[in-house]
mmCIF file of C-alpha atoms in Angstrom:
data_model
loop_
_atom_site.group_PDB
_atom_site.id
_atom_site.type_symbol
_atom_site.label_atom_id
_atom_site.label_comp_id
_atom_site.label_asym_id
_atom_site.label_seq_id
_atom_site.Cartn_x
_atom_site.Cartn_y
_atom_site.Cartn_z
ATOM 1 C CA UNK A 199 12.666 19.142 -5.639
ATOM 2 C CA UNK A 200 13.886 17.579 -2.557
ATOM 3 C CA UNK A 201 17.090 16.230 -4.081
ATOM 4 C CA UNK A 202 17.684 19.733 -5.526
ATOM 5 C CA UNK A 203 17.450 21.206 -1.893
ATOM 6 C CA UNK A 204 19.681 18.400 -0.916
ATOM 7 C CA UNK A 205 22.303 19.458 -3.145
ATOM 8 C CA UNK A 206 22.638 22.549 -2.811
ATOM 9 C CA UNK A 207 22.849 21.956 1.194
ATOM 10 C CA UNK A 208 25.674 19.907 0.490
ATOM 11 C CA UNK A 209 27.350 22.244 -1.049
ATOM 12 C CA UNK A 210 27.572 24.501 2.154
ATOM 13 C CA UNK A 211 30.597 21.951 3.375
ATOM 14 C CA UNK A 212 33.903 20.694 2.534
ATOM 15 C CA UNK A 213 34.543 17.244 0.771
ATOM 16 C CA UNK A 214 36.690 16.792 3.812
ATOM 17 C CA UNK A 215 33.914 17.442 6.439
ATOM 18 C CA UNK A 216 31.566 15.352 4.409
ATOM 19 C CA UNK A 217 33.429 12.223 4.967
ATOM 20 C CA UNK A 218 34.119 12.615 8.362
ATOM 21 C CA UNK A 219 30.327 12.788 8.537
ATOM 22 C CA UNK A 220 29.823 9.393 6.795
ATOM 23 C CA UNK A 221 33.320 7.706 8.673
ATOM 24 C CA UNK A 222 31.175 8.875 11.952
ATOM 25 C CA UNK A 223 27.739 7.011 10.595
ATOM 26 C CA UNK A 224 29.203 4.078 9.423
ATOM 27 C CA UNK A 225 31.473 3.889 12.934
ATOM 28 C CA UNK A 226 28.446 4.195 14.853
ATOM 29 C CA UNK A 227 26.148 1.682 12.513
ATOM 30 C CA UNK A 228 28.684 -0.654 12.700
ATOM 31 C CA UNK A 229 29.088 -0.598 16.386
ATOM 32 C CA UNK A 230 25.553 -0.481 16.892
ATOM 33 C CA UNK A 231 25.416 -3.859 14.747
ATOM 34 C CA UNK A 232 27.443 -5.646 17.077
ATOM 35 C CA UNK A 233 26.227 -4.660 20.127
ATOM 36 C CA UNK A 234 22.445 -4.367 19.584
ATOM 37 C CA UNK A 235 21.738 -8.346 19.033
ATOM 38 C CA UNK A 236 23.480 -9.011 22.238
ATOM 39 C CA UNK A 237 21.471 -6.223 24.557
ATOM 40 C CA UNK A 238 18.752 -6.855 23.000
ATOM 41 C CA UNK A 239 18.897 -11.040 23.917
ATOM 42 C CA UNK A 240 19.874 -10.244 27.223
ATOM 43 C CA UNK A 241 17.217 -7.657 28.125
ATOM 44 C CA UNK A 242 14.592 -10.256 26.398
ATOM 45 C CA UNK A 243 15.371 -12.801 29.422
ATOM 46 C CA UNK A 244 12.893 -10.034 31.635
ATOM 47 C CA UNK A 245 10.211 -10.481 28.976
ATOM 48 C CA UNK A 246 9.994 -8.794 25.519
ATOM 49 C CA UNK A 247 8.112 -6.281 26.999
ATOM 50 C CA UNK A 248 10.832 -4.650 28.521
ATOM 51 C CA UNK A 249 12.518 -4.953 25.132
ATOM 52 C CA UNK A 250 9.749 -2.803 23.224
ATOM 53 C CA UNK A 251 9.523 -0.661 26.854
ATOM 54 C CA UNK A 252 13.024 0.508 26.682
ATOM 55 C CA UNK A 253 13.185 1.171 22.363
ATOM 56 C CA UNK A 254 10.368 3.243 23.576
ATOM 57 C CA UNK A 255 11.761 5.147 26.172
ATOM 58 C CA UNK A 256 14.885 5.974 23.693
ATOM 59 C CA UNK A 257 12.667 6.920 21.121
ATOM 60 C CA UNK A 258 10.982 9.898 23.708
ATOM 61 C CA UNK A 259 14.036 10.711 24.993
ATOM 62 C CA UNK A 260 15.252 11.148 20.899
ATOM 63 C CA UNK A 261 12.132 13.210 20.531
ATOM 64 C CA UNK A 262 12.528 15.609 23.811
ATOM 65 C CA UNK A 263 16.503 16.114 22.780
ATOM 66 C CA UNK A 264 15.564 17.038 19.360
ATOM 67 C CA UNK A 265 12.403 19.240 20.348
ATOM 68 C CA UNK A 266 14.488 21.251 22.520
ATOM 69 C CA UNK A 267 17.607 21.655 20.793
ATOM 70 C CA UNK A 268 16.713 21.193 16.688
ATOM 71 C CA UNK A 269 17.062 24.532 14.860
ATOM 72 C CA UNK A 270 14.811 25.986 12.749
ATOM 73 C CA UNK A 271 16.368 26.344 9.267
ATOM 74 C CA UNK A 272 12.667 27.013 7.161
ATOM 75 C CA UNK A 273 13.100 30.300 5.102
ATOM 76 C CA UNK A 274 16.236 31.129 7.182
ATOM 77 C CA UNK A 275 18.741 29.409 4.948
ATOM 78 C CA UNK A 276 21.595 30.763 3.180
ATOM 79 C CA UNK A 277 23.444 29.477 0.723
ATOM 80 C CA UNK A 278 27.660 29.577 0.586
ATOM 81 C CA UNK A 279 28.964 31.040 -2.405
#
């Protein structure tokens, strides 16, 4: 059922739109890959503490963004023809 939702959401968008969408995730995954290790080694020189301390911190911060801007989309949805 849930890949049957997720199809028909897809089909709400362009093929075009889609990829930009995947270019964007992969840019951003990619980037992250690099320069994660290194951030991540030198914030581990104040402890690992402050390594788990700040992952936190991004995590709540993910979690407040989302919890005040997310939309709603349960029983509202429309599909494109």
């Amino acid at each position: 059922m849930i890949l049957w939702n997720a199809r028909l959401s897809l089909q709400g968008y362009l093929t075009r739109v889609r990829a930009l969408g995947v270019i964007a995730a992969t840019a951003w995954l990619r980037l992250a890959s690099m320069v994660g290790p290194t951030i991540v080694g030198t914030m581990s020189a104040y402890g690992l503490g402050s390594v788990f301390l700040t992952f936190a911190a991004v995590a709540l911060l993910a979690a407040l963004i989302v919890t005040i801007f997310a939309v709603e989309t349960k029983g509202g949805e429309e599909l494109s023809p």
